[in-house]
XYZ file of C-alpha atoms in Angstrom:
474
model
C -19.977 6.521 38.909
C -20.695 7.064 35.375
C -22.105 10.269 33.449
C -25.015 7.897 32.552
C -25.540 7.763 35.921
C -25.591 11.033 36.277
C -28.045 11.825 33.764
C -31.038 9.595 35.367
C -30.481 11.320 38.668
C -30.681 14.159 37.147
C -33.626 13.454 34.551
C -35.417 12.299 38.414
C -34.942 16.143 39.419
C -37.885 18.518 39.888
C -37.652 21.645 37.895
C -37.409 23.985 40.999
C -34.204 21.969 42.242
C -32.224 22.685 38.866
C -32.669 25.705 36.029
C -33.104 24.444 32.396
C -30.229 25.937 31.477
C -28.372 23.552 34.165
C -29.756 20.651 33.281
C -28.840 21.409 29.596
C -25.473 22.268 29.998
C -23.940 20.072 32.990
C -24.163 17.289 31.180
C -21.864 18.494 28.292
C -19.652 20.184 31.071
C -19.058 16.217 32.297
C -18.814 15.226 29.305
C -16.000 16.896 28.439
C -14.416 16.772 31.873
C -14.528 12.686 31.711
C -12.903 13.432 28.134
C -10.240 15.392 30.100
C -9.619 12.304 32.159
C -9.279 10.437 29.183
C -11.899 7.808 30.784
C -13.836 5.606 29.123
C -17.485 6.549 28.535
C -18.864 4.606 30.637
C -16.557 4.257 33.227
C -16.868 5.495 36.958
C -14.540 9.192 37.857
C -14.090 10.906 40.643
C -13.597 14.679 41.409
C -10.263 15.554 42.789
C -9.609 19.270 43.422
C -6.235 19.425 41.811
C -7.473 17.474 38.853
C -10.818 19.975 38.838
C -8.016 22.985 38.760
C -6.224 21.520 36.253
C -9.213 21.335 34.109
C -9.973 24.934 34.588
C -6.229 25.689 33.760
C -6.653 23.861 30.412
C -10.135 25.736 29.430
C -8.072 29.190 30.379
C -4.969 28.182 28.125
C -7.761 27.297 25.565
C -9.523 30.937 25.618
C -12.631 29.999 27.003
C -14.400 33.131 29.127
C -14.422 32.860 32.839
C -18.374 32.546 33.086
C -18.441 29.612 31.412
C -15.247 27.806 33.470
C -17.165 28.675 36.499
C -20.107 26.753 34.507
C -17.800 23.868 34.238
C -16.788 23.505 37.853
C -20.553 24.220 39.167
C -21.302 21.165 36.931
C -18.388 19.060 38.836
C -19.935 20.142 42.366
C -23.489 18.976 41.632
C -21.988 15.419 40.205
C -20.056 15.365 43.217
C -23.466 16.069 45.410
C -25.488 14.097 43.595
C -23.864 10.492 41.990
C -21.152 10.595 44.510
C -23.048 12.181 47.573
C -20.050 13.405 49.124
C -19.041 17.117 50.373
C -15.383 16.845 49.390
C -13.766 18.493 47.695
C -14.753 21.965 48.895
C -14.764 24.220 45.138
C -15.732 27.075 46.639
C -12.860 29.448 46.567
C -12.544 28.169 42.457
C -16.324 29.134 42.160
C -15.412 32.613 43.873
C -11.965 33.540 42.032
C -14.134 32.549 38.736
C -17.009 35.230 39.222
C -14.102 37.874 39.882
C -12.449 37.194 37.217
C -16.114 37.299 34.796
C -16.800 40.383 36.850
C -13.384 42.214 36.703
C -12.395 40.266 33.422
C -8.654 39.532 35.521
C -7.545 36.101 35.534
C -8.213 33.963 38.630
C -6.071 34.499 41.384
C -6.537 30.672 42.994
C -3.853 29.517 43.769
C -2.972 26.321 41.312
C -4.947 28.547 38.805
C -2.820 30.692 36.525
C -2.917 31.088 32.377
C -0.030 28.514 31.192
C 2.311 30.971 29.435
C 4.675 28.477 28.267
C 2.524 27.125 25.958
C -0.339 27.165 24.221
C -1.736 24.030 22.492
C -4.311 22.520 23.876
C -4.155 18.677 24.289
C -6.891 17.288 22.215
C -8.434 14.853 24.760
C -8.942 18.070 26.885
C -11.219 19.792 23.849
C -13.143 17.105 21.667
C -13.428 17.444 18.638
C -17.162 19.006 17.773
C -17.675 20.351 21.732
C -17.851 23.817 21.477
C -19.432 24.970 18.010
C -17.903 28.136 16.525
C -19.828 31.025 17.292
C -20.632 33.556 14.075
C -18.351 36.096 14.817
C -16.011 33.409 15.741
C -15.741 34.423 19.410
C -18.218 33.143 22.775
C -20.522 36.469 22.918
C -21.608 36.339 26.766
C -25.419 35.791 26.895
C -25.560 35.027 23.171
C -25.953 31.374 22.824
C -23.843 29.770 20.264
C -25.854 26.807 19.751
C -28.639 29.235 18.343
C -29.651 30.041 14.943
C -27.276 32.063 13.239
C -30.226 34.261 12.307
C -31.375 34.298 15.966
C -27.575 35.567 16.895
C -27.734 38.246 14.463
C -30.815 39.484 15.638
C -29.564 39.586 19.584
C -26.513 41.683 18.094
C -28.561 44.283 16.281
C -31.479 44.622 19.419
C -28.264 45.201 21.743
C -26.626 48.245 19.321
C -29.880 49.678 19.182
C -30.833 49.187 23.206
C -33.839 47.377 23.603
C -34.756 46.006 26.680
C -34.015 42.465 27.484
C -37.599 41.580 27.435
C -38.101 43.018 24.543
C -35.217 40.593 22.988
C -36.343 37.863 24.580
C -40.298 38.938 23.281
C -38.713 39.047 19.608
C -36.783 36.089 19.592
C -39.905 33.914 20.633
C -41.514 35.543 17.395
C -39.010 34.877 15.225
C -39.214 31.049 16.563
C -42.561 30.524 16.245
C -43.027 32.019 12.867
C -40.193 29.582 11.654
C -41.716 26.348 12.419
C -44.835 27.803 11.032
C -43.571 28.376 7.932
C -41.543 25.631 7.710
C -38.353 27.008 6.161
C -35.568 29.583 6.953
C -36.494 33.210 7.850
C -34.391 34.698 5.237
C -36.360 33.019 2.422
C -40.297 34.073 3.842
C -42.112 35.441 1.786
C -44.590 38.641 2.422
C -47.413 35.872 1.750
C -46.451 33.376 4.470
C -45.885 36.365 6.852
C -48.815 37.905 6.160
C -50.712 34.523 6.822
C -49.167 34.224 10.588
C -49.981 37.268 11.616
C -53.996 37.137 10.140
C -53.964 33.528 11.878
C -52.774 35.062 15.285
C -55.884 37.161 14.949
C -58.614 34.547 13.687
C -57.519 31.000 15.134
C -54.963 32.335 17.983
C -57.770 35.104 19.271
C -54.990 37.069 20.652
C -54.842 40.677 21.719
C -53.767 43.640 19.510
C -51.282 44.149 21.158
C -49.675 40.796 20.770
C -50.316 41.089 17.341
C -48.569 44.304 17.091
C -45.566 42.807 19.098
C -45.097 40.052 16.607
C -45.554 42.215 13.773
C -42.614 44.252 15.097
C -40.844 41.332 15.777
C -41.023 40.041 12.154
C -40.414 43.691 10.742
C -37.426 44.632 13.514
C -35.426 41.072 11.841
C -36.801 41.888 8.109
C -35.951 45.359 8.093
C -33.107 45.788 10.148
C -30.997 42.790 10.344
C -31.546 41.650 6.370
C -31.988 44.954 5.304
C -35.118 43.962 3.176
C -38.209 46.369 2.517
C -41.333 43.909 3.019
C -44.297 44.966 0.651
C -47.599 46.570 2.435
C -49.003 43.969 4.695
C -52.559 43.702 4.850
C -53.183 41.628 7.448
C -56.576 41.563 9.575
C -55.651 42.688 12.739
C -57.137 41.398 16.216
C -60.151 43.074 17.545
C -58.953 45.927 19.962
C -61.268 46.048 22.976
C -61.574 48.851 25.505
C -60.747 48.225 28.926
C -61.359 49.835 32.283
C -58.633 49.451 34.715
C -59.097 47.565 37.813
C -59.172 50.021 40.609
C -59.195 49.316 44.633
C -61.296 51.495 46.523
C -59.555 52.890 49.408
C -60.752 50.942 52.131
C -59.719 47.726 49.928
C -56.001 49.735 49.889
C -56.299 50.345 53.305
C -57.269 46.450 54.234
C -54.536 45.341 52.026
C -51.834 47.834 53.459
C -52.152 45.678 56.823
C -51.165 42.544 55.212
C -47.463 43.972 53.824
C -44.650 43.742 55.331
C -41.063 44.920 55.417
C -40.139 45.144 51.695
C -43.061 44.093 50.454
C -44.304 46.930 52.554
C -42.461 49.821 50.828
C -42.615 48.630 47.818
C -46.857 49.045 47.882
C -46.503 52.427 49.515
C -44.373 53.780 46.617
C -46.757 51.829 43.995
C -49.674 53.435 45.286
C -48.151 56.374 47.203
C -46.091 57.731 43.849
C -48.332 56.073 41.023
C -45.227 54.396 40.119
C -45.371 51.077 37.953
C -43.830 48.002 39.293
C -40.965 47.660 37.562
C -40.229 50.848 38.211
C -40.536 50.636 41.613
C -38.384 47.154 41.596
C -35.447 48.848 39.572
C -35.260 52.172 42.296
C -31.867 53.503 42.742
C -29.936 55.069 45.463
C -29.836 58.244 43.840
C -33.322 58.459 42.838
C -34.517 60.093 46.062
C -34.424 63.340 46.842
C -35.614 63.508 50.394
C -34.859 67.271 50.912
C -37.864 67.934 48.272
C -39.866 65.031 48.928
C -39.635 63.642 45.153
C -38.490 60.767 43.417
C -36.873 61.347 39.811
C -37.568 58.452 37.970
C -34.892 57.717 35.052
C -34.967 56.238 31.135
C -38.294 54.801 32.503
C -41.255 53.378 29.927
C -40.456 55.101 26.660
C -37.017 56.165 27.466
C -38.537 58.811 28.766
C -37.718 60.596 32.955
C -40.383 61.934 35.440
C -40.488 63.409 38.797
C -43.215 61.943 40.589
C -43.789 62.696 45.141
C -42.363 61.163 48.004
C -45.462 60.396 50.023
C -44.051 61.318 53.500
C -45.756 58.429 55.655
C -42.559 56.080 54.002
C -39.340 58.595 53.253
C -38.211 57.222 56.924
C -38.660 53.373 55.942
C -37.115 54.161 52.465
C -34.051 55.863 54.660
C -33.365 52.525 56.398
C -34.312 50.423 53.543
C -30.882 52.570 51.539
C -29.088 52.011 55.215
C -29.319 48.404 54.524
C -28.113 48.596 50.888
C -24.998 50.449 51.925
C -24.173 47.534 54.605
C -24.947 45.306 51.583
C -23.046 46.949 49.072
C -19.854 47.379 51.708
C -20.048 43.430 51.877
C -19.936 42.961 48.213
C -16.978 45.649 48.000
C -14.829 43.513 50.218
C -15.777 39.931 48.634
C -14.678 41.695 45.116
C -17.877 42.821 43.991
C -20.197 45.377 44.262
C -20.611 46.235 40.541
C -24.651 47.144 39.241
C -25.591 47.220 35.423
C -25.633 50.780 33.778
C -27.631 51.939 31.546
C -26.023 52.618 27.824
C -22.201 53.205 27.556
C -21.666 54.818 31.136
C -19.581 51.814 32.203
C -17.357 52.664 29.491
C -17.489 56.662 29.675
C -17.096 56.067 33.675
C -15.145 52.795 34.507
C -15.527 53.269 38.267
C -19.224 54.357 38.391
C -20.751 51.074 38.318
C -19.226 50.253 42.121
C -20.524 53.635 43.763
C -23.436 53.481 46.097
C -25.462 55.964 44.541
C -26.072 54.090 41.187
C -27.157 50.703 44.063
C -30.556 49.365 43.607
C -32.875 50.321 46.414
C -34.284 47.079 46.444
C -31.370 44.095 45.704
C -31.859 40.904 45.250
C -31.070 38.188 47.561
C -28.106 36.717 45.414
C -25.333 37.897 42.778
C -26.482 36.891 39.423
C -24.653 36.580 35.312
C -26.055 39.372 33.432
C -27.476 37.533 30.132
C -26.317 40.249 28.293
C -22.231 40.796 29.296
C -21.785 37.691 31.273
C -20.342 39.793 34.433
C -22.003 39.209 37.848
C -24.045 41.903 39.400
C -26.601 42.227 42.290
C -29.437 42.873 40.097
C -32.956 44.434 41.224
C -35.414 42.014 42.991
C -37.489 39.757 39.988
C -41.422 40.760 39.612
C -41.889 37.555 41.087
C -41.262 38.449 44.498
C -43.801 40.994 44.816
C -46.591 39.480 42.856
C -46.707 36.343 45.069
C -47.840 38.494 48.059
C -49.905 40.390 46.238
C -51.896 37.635 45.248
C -52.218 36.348 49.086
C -53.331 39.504 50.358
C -55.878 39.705 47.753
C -57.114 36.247 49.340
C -56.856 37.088 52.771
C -58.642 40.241 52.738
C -61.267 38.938 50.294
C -61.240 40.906 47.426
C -62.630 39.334 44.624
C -61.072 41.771 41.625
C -58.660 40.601 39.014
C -55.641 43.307 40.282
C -51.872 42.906 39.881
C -49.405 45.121 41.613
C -50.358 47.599 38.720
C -53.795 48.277 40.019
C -52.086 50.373 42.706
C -50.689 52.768 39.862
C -54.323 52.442 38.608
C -56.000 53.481 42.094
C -53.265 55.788 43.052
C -54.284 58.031 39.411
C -58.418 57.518 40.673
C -57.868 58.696 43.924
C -55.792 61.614 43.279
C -58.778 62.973 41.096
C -61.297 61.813 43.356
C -59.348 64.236 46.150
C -59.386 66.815 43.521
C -56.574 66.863 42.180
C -56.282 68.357 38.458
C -55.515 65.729 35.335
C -53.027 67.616 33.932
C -50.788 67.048 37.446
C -51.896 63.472 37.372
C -50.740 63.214 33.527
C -47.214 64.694 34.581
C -47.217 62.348 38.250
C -47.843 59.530 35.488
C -45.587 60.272 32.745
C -48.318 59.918 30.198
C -47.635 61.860 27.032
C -51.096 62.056 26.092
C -53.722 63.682 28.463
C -56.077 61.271 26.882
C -54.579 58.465 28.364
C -55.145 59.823 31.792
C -58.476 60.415 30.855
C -60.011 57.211 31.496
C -59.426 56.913 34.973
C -62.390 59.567 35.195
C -64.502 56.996 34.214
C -64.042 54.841 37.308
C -63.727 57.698 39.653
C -66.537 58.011 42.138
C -67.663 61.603 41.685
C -68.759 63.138 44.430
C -70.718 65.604 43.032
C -73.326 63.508 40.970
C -76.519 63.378 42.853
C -78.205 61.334 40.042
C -80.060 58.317 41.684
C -80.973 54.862 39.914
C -84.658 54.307 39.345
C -84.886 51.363 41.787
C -83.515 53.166 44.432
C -86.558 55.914 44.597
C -88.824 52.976 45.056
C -89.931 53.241 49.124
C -88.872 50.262 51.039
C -92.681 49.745 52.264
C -93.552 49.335 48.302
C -92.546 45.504 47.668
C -90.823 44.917 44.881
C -90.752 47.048 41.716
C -94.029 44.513 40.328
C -95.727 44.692 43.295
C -99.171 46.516 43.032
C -99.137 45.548 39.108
């Protein structure tokens, strides 16, 4: 079967039963595997397991990083699967020897698999000519797209060295993008004018929030002022109108009813939102050696702001959060003995501690489901659940019960604050419980407490049943 082929199969695909990063990429991986085969373009191949090891032997000898071998031979399998529907040959244990070896950064131990040492030129119908484009610093950065602007790569580089958060990247690359096509012309040459203009027009014909606005000024100023090293001129720009907002808050017999419809993980995971006021990140990206059961408290690390907190341990859930660790350490063990095991650090601890990131204690309390790349150095980790997982049953318990309030999973850091003041509680222990540097901040959840001691009574309610309505008598 041809890669053409191929490519209408795979154009046929729904989105959920390939990423976009797949879809991009296999193709090219074929490509230059049929170029490897020196077949003709349009001619049928087949996938042979030596030949698919000797192809992975030729991108070692060529000095191309593990994670993107085991790209190449993922992108065999699914041709196999798909244009030649057939099971064999099993590429398993390649797949497996390549994550250790993007993990550990050892070559693959498969056997047929070692760096050729007697040589190494590369025969040119293995690498076309124009395949791989050469990457700025003239090296593949893992998680750093090659194919990308050069301006977009520089920008990556200098958000990493300065340790923002992946979102946060992400968030100022999508600026960056957008203000390029609507000025029409390379970022380096904007002018204060044209930047100016994008960021009134967010305000006036995009009708977005502040705070996007402030986000994309950021974005624009971050790559301006710290990856050209330019000073931009005072920007007047009109700035989005910045509304105030009560937070949605559940009463507590809407917590209680939904309390009934979680389960399991989704379970804890609302008890420590609500129980410990914490956000939902936070609560996603737990670890092991965040509890302190002994005092009842969890100490929550380089959380929003960079900034640590010690919030409670309510003690209805420190026994379900006591298995729920029990199952990470069974989890963990099974990783150890497949050859992984390893969890991201924060900052340069991997470095300053080689062996830290494989102890249990650093373990998310809450795993996902299935080893993962990090975008950022290509090395596969069990990363923390996504904020998909949670959200999805939030949403159906808001259904079932029949609460008709716009709430996310952050409304229980929003009742959990309300509550505490309603029982009493002072706002100066709420403020620390919340890590909010300001006391004003925690201020406005007194304006959608119920306080118990108001007695004042609307109008309409003084009016006697027996009276009719208010016009009656008129």
């Amino acid at each position: 079967m041809s890669l053409k082929s191929y490519e209408q199969r795979l154009s046929g695909l729904k989105p959920k039963a390939i990423s976009q990063n797949d879809r991009t990429w296999f193709p090219k991986w074929l490509k230059r595997y049929q170029s490897f085969l020196n077949s003709p373009p349009d001619s049928d191949f087949n996938v042979d397991l030596e030949t698919v090891k000797a192809f992975s032997r030729t991108l070692m000898n060529s000095g191309t990083p593990a994670w993107q071998r085991l790209q190449g031979v993922r992108a065999i399998e699914h041709y196999r699967n798909l244009v030649l529907e057939l099971s064999e040959p099993d590429l398993a244990q390649i797949k497996i020897a390549l994550q250790r070896a993007s993990a550990t950064g050892e070559p693959e131990s498969v056997s047929g698999i070692q760096p050729d040492t007697t040589s190494q030129t590369v025969p040119s119908a293995a690498v076309p000519t124009g395949s791989e484009p050469a990457n700025v610093s003239g090296d593949i950065v893992p998680g750093i797209d090659p194919h990308e602007p050069i301006e977009l790569q520089k920008t990556r580089r200098e958000l990493r060295l300065q340790r923002y958060a992946y979102a946060t990247e992400q968030a100022y690359v999508n600026w960056l993008v957008r203000f390029s096509k609507f000025a029409d012309q390379d970022l380096s040459t904007a002018s204060e004018p044209e930047i100016k203009e994008f960021l009134t027009e967010l305000a006036v014909e995009g009708n977005v929030a502040i705070s996007t606005q402030r986000q994309a000024m950021s974005a624009l100023l971050f790559y301006y002022q710290k990856v050209l090293g330019r000073e931009l001129e005072f920007l007047d720009v009109r700035l989005a109108d910045k509304n105030r907002r009560l937070p949605v808050v559940l009463s507590q017999l809407e917590i209680g009813r939904l309390a009934e419809c979680f389960s399991g993980r989704d379970q804890l995971l609302f008890g420590l939102m609500y129980g410990a006021g914490l956000r939902h990140k936070e609560a996603r990206r737990m670890r092991v050696k965040d509890f302190c059961f002994d005092q009842q408290v969890i100490v929550l690390r380089d959380g929003k702001g960079e900034k640590d907190r010690v919030t409670m341990l309510p003690d209805s859930i420190a026994a379900e959060v006591k298995q729920q660790i029990e199952r990470v350490r069974k989890l963990h063990a099974q990783d150890l003995e497949e050859g992984f095991g390893e969890v991201h650090l924060p900052y340069a601890l991997a470095r300053k501690y080689p062996n830290a990131n494989r102890e249990f204690c650093w373990q998310y309390v809450f795993p996902s489901r299935q080893r993962s790349r990090d975008p950022r150095s290509g090395k596969f980790y069990r990363h923390y659940v996504s904020d998909s997982v949670f959200c999805d049953t939030f949403k159906a318990a808001l259904r079932r019960v029949g609460i008709e309030k716009s709430a996310t999973p952050h409304s229980l850091r929003h009742s959990f604050a309300t509550h505490m003041l309603e029982e009493g509680a002072d706002i100066r222990t709420v403020q620390e419980l919340l890590g909010h540097a300001d006391v004003a901040t925690t201020m406005i959840y007194t304006h959608v407490m119920n306080r118990p001691g108001v007695v004042a009574k609307s109008p309409l309610d003084r009016l006697g049943r027996g009276n009719g309505s208010p016009n009656s008598g008129s």
